[in-house]
Amino acid sequence: MHSTSRQRRLTVVALTSLAVAVSATACSSGSGSSGSKDAAGGTYTVWDPYPQFAKGSDWAKLLDQCGTKAGVKIKRTAFDTSDLANKTLLAAQQGNSPDVLIVDNPVVSTLAEAGVLTTTDDNKLDTSKIDANLLAAGQSDGKTYGIPIGANTLALYYNKEVLNKAGVDISSVKDWESLTAALAKVKKAGKKGITFSAIGTEEGSFQFLPWFWGSGAKLTALDSAQGVTALSLWKGWLDKGYAPNSVLNNTQTTSWQEFASGDYAFSENGTWQLANAKKAGFDYGVIPVPAAEGGNAAAPTGGEFVTTPVQKDSARYGTSQKLVTCLTSGDALYETDNTLSYVAPTSEVQDKQVAANAALKPWADAVRAAKGRTSDDLGTKYPKISEQMWKAVQSALSGSKSPKDALSEAQLAVK
């Protein structure tokens, strides 16, 4: 935890891994904390990736409330996601990290490996109520480096009118076979099947992962028979006209715009589109992405972790622990996730959210089945794996390589 050893670990490799990890997921300048004569009072810095929430917003008020409870003032600085990660590494090199850092979950393992973050054990933070599948995204080498503030993930939105006219009962869609059969009926009825993002960035990997994991494949073996089956599913949809060729260039935003036209039966997208779904002008529903043989596929988790960076003045950790606890436990967690439009990381708060808003039920189910991209102790290996995955998806869907050849080449590149 000493600054000299930490700086030696802030290598070019860490910076490169970080640049890939934050390239697509989901801006004022500021300064971190320095030593304080009165660690139990004064001003504590919080950095977050929510520039959309200005001073006076519910989020900013919530931070101030947590500061008041801890007996300190909060100096908050908001950055874009990629900018935040890079600023965090620079601040750590300078020994000037914020007291509390809220950062995109795939970046946690990179910052941890670089020696930027303390562990939950270091700061005696209680993680016992956090869902294990969500907490795993912040774990590396058996240690936990923060607490998820909430989660979002992917599921399938569907247009009720399009399905009704095609004679599709949504309750029949339980696996890949029944989903593909539904798409065939929709096309026969003169409508469009499914839209998603297969762009050559992290967004493309993010959207492919539910199908990859839903096949039973693992990220350590991109070219497994199961992985080939998943990529063949997407390729088959394009070949049969069930999905448009535009998916090759679609971001999650442009994919949503296609669905919002009212012509598509399904759209793979996330909780962040709920507000837009209400404005779409047609009745919609949501189901979790089905696994190949039925049940819910594990979709990747989006969302941030609340972490405590290494400080030169260790006396500050006590108050930082109070701030992190305020944001991630009990009634405050319910307020936090409602403010940020996230599904909570605990079953207790998820149930409370669903009781207040029944529309969140399929999203709570999806989050409970979700999986961190850096889980399975992949850590900083994930960005390289993801890059080869999206390249393979692009190659297969464009027709330049077969799914098998594309994934075989991807696996060789990872090794």
Coordinates of N, CA, C and O in Angstrom, one line a residue, residues 122-222:
D122 N -9.7 -4.4 4.1 CA -8.9 -3.3 4.6 C -9.7 -2.3 5.4 O -9.3 -1.8 6.4
N123 N -10.9 -2.0 4.8 CA -11.8 -1.0 5.3 C -13.0 -1.5 6.1 O -13.9 -0.7 6.4
K124 N -13.0 -2.8 6.3 CA -14.0 -3.4 7.1 C -15.4 -3.1 6.6 O -16.3 -2.8 7.3
L125 N -15.5 -3.3 5.3 CA -16.8 -3.0 4.6 C -17.6 -4.4 4.5 O -17.0 -5.4 4.2
D126 N -18.8 -4.3 4.9 CA -19.7 -5.5 5.0 C -20.2 -5.8 3.6 O -21.0 -5.0 3.0
T127 N -19.9 -6.9 3.0 CA -20.4 -7.3 1.7 C -21.3 -8.5 1.7 O -21.7 -9.1 0.7
S128 N -21.7 -8.9 2.9 CA -22.5 -10.2 3.1 C -23.8 -10.2 2.4 O -24.3 -11.3 2.1
K129 N -24.4 -9.1 2.2 CA -25.8 -9.1 1.6 C -25.7 -8.8 0.1 O -26.8 -8.9 -0.5
I130 N -24.6 -8.6 -0.4 CA -24.4 -8.3 -1.9 C -24.5 -9.6 -2.6 O -23.9 -10.6 -2.3
D131 N -25.3 -9.7 -3.7 CA -25.4 -10.9 -4.5 C -24.0 -11.3 -5.0 O -23.3 -10.5 -5.6
A132 N -23.7 -12.5 -4.9 CA -22.4 -13.0 -5.2 C -22.0 -12.8 -6.6 O -20.9 -12.5 -7.0
N133 N -23.0 -13.0 -7.6 CA -22.7 -12.9 -9.0 C -22.3 -11.4 -9.3 O -21.5 -11.2 -10.3
L134 N -22.8 -10.4 -8.6 CA -22.5 -9.0 -8.9 C -21.2 -8.6 -8.2 O -20.4 -7.9 -8.8
L135 N -21.0 -9.2 -7.0 CA -19.8 -8.8 -6.3 C -18.5 -9.4 -7.0 O -17.5 -8.8 -6.9
A136 N -18.7 -10.5 -7.7 CA -17.6 -11.1 -8.4 C -16.9 -10.2 -9.4 O -15.7 -10.4 -9.7
A137 N -17.6 -9.2 -10.0 CA -17.0 -8.3 -10.9 C -15.9 -7.4 -10.3 O -15.1 -6.9 -11.0
G138 N -15.9 -7.3 -9.0 CA -15.0 -6.5 -8.3 C -14.0 -7.3 -7.5 O -13.3 -6.8 -6.6
Q139 N -13.8 -8.6 -7.9 CA -12.9 -9.5 -7.1 C -11.7 -9.9 -8.0 O -11.9 -10.1 -9.2
S140 N -10.6 -10.0 -7.4 CA -9.4 -10.4 -8.1 C -8.4 -11.1 -7.1 O -8.2 -10.6 -6.0
D141 N -7.9 -12.3 -7.5 CA -7.0 -13.0 -6.7 C -7.6 -13.2 -5.2 O -6.8 -13.1 -4.3
G142 N -8.9 -13.5 -5.2 CA -9.5 -13.8 -3.9 C -9.8 -12.6 -3.0 O -10.2 -12.7 -1.9
K143 N -9.6 -11.4 -3.5 CA -9.8 -10.2 -2.7 C -10.9 -9.3 -3.4 O -11.1 -9.4 -4.6
T144 N -11.7 -8.6 -2.6 CA -12.8 -7.8 -3.1 C -12.4 -6.3 -3.0 O -12.0 -5.8 -1.9
Y145 N -12.6 -5.6 -4.1 CA -12.1 -4.2 -4.2 C -13.2 -3.2 -4.3 O -13.1 -2.2 -5.0
G146 N -14.3 -3.4 -3.6 CA -15.4 -2.4 -3.6 C -16.7 -3.1 -3.5 O -16.8 -4.3 -3.4
I147 N -17.8 -2.3 -3.6 CA -19.1 -2.8 -3.5 C -19.9 -2.2 -4.7 O -19.9 -1.0 -5.0
P148 N -20.7 -3.1 -5.4 CA -21.5 -2.6 -6.5 C -22.6 -1.7 -6.0 O -23.2 -1.9 -5.1
I149 N -22.7 -0.5 -6.7 CA -23.7 0.4 -6.3 C -25.0 0.1 -6.9 O -26.1 0.5 -6.5
G150 N -25.0 -0.8 -7.9 CA -26.2 -1.3 -8.5 C -25.8 -1.9 -9.8 O -24.7 -2.0 -10.1
A151 N -26.8 -2.4 -10.5 CA -26.5 -3.1 -11.8 C -27.5 -2.9 -12.8 O -28.7 -2.7 -12.5
N152 N -27.1 -2.9 -14.1 CA -28.0 -3.0 -15.2 C -27.5 -4.2 -16.0 O -26.4 -4.6 -15.9
T153 N -28.3 -4.6 -16.9 CA -27.9 -5.7 -17.8 C -28.8 -5.7 -19.0 O -29.5 -4.8 -19.3
L154 N -28.6 -6.8 -19.8 CA -29.4 -6.9 -21.0 C -30.5 -7.9 -20.9 O -30.5 -8.8 -20.2
A155 N -31.6 -7.6 -21.7 CA -32.7 -8.5 -21.8 C -33.3 -8.3 -23.2 O -32.8 -7.5 -24.0
L156 N -34.4 -8.9 -23.5 CA -35.1 -8.8 -24.8 C -36.4 -8.0 -24.6 O -37.3 -8.4 -23.9
Y157 N -36.4 -6.8 -25.2 CA -37.7 -6.0 -25.3 C -38.5 -6.7 -26.4 O -37.9 -7.1 -27.4
Y158 N -39.8 -6.7 -26.3 CA -40.6 -7.2 -27.4 C -41.8 -6.3 -27.7 O -42.4 -5.7 -26.7
N159 N -42.2 -6.2 -28.9 CA -43.3 -5.4 -29.4 C -44.6 -6.3 -29.4 O -44.7 -7.2 -30.2
K160 N -45.5 -6.0 -28.5 CA -46.7 -6.9 -28.3 C -47.5 -7.0 -29.6 O -48.0 -8.1 -30.0
E161 N -47.7 -5.8 -30.2 CA -48.5 -5.8 -31.4 C -47.9 -6.6 -32.6 O -48.6 -7.4 -33.2
V162 N -46.6 -6.5 -32.8 CA -46.0 -7.3 -33.8 C -46.1 -8.8 -33.6 O -46.4 -9.5 -34.5
L163 N -45.9 -9.2 -32.3 CA -46.0 -10.6 -32.0 C -47.4 -11.1 -32.1 O -47.7 -12.2 -32.6
N164 N -48.4 -10.3 -31.7 CA -49.8 -10.7 -31.8 C -50.2 -10.9 -33.3 O -50.9 -11.9 -33.6
K165 N -49.8 -10.0 -34.1 CA -50.2 -10.1 -35.5 C -49.5 -11.3 -36.2 O -50.0 -11.9 -37.2
A166 N -48.3 -11.7 -35.7 CA -47.6 -12.9 -36.2 C -48.1 -14.2 -35.6 O -47.6 -15.3 -36.0
G167 N -49.0 -14.1 -34.6 CA -49.5 -15.3 -33.9 C -48.5 -15.9 -33.0 O -48.5 -17.1 -32.8
V168 N -47.6 -15.1 -32.4 CA -46.6 -15.6 -31.4 C -47.0 -15.3 -30.0 O -47.3 -14.2 -29.6
D169 N -47.1 -16.3 -29.2 CA -47.4 -16.2 -27.8 C -46.0 -16.1 -27.1 O -45.2 -17.0 -27.2
I170 N -45.8 -15.0 -26.4 CA -44.5 -14.7 -25.8 C -44.1 -15.8 -24.8 O -42.9 -16.1 -24.6
S171 N -45.1 -16.4 -24.2 CA -44.8 -17.4 -23.2 C -44.2 -18.7 -23.8 O -43.6 -19.5 -23.1
S172 N -44.3 -18.8 -25.1 CA -43.7 -19.9 -25.8 C -42.2 -19.8 -26.1 O -41.5 -20.7 -26.4
V173 N -41.7 -18.5 -25.9 CA -40.3 -18.3 -26.2 C -39.5 -18.6 -25.0 O -39.4 -17.8 -24.0
K174 N -38.9 -19.7 -25.0 CA -38.2 -20.2 -23.8 C -36.7 -20.6 -24.0 O -36.0 -20.8 -23.1
D175 N -36.4 -20.8 -25.3 CA -35.0 -21.2 -25.6 C -34.7 -20.7 -27.0 O -35.5 -20.0 -27.6
W176 N -33.6 -21.1 -27.6 CA -33.2 -20.5 -28.9 C -34.1 -21.1 -30.0 O -34.4 -20.4 -30.9
E177 N -34.4 -22.3 -29.9 CA -35.3 -22.9 -30.9 C -36.6 -22.2 -31.0 O -37.1 -21.8 -32.1
S178 N -37.3 -22.0 -29.9 CA -38.6 -21.3 -29.9 C -38.4 -19.8 -30.3 O -39.3 -19.3 -30.9
L179 N -37.3 -19.2 -29.9 CA -37.1 -17.8 -30.3 C -37.0 -17.7 -31.8 O -37.6 -16.8 -32.5
T180 N -36.2 -18.6 -32.4 CA -36.0 -18.6 -33.8 C -37.3 -18.9 -34.6 O -37.5 -18.3 -35.6
A181 N -38.1 -19.8 -34.0 CA -39.4 -20.1 -34.6 C -40.3 -18.8 -34.6 O -41.0 -18.5 -35.5
A182 N -40.2 -18.1 -33.5 CA -41.0 -16.8 -33.4 C -40.5 -15.8 -34.5 O -41.3 -15.1 -35.1
L183 N -39.2 -15.7 -34.6 CA -38.7 -14.8 -35.7 C -39.2 -15.2 -37.1 O -39.5 -14.3 -37.9
A184 N -39.2 -16.5 -37.3 CA -39.7 -16.9 -38.6 C -41.1 -16.5 -38.9 O -41.5 -16.1 -40.0
K185 N -42.0 -16.6 -37.8 CA -43.4 -16.2 -37.9 C -43.5 -14.7 -38.2 O -44.4 -14.3 -39.0
V186 N -42.7 -14.0 -37.5 CA -42.7 -12.5 -37.6 C -42.4 -12.1 -39.1 O -43.0 -11.3 -39.7
K187 N -41.3 -12.7 -39.6 CA -40.9 -12.4 -41.0 C -42.0 -12.8 -41.9 O -42.3 -12.0 -42.9
K188 N -42.6 -13.9 -41.7 CA -43.7 -14.4 -42.6 C -44.9 -13.4 -42.6 O -45.6 -13.3 -43.6
A189 N -45.1 -12.8 -41.4 CA -46.2 -11.9 -41.3 C -45.9 -10.5 -41.9 O -46.7 -9.6 -41.8
G190 N -44.7 -10.3 -42.4 CA -44.3 -9.1 -43.0 C -43.6 -8.1 -42.1 O -43.4 -6.9 -42.5
K191 N -43.2 -8.5 -40.9 CA -42.5 -7.6 -40.0 C -41.1 -8.0 -39.9 O -40.6 -9.0 -40.5
K192 N -40.3 -7.3 -39.0 CA -38.9 -7.6 -38.9 C -38.7 -8.3 -37.5 O -39.4 -8.1 -36.6
G193 N -37.6 -9.1 -37.5 CA -37.4 -10.0 -36.3 C -36.8 -9.4 -35.1 O -37.4 -9.0 -34.2
I194 N -35.4 -9.3 -35.1 CA -34.7 -8.9 -34.0 C -33.6 -8.0 -34.3 O -32.9 -8.1 -35.4
T195 N -33.3 -7.0 -33.5 CA -32.2 -6.1 -33.7 C -31.3 -6.1 -32.5 O -31.8 -6.2 -31.4
F196 N -30.0 -5.9 -32.7 CA -29.0 -5.9 -31.6 C -27.8 -5.1 -32.1 O -27.8 -4.7 -33.2
S197 N -26.8 -5.0 -31.3 CA -25.5 -4.4 -31.6 C -24.4 -5.4 -31.7 O -24.1 -6.1 -30.8
A198 N -23.8 -5.5 -32.9 CA -22.7 -6.4 -33.1 C -21.5 -5.6 -33.6 O -20.6 -6.1 -34.3
I199 N -21.5 -4.3 -33.2 CA -20.4 -3.4 -33.7 C -19.0 -3.9 -33.2 O -18.9 -4.6 -32.2
G200 N -18.0 -3.5 -33.9 CA -16.6 -3.9 -33.5 C -16.0 -3.1 -32.4 O -15.0 -2.6 -32.5
T201 N -16.7 -3.1 -31.2 CA -16.2 -2.5 -30.0 C -16.7 -3.3 -28.8 O -17.3 -4.4 -29.0
E202 N -16.4 -2.9 -27.6 CA -16.9 -3.6 -26.4 C -18.4 -3.7 -26.4 O -18.9 -4.7 -25.9
E203 N -19.1 -2.8 -27.0 CA -20.6 -2.9 -27.1 C -21.0 -4.2 -27.8 O -21.9 -4.9 -27.4
G204 N -20.2 -4.6 -28.9 CA -20.5 -5.8 -29.6 C -20.3 -7.0 -28.8 O -21.1 -7.9 -28.8
S205 N -19.2 -7.0 -28.0 CA -19.0 -8.2 -27.1 C -20.0 -8.2 -26.0 O -20.5 -9.3 -25.7
F206 N -20.3 -7.1 -25.5 CA -21.3 -7.0 -24.4 C -22.6 -7.6 -24.8 O -23.3 -8.4 -24.1
Q207 N -23.0 -7.3 -26.1 CA -24.3 -7.9 -26.6 C -24.2 -9.3 -27.0 O -25.2 -10.0 -26.9
F208 N -23.1 -9.8 -27.3 CA -22.9 -11.2 -27.7 C -22.8 -12.1 -26.5 O -23.2 -13.3 -26.6
L209 N -22.3 -11.6 -25.4 CA -22.1 -12.4 -24.2 C -23.2 -13.2 -23.7 O -23.1 -14.4 -23.4
P210 N -24.5 -12.7 -23.7 CA -25.6 -13.5 -23.2 C -25.8 -14.8 -24.1 O -26.1 -15.9 -23.5
W211 N -25.6 -14.7 -25.4 CA -25.7 -15.8 -26.2 C -24.5 -16.8 -26.1 O -24.7 -18.0 -26.1
F212 N -23.3 -16.2 -25.9 CA -22.1 -17.0 -25.8 C -22.2 -17.8 -24.5 O -22.0 -19.0 -24.4
W213 N -22.5 -17.1 -23.4 CA -22.6 -17.7 -22.1 C -23.9 -18.7 -22.1 O -23.8 -19.7 -21.4
G214 N -24.9 -18.2 -22.7 CA -26.1 -19.0 -22.8 C -26.0 -20.3 -23.5 O -26.8 -21.3 -23.4
S215 N -24.9 -20.5 -24.3 CA -24.6 -21.7 -25.0 C -23.8 -22.7 -24.1 O -23.7 -23.8 -24.4
G216 N -23.3 -22.1 -23.0 CA -22.5 -22.9 -22.1 C -21.0 -22.7 -22.3 O -20.2 -23.3 -21.7
A217 N -20.7 -21.7 -23.2 CA -19.3 -21.5 -23.5 C -18.6 -20.6 -22.4 O -19.3 -20.0 -21.6
K218 N -17.3 -20.7 -22.4 CA -16.5 -19.9 -21.4 C -15.5 -19.0 -22.1 O -15.0 -19.4 -23.2
L219 N -15.2 -17.9 -21.5 CA -14.3 -16.9 -22.2 C -12.9 -17.4 -22.3 O -12.1 -16.8 -23.1
T220 N -12.6 -18.4 -21.6 CA -11.2 -19.0 -21.7 C -11.1 -19.9 -22.9 O -10.0 -20.3 -23.2
A221 N -12.2 -20.2 -23.6 CA -12.2 -21.1 -24.7 C -13.1 -20.5 -25.8 O -14.2 -21.0 -25.9
L222 N -12.7 -19.4 -26.5 CA -13.6 -18.8 -27.4 C -14.1 -19.7 -28.5 O -15.2 -19.6 -29.1

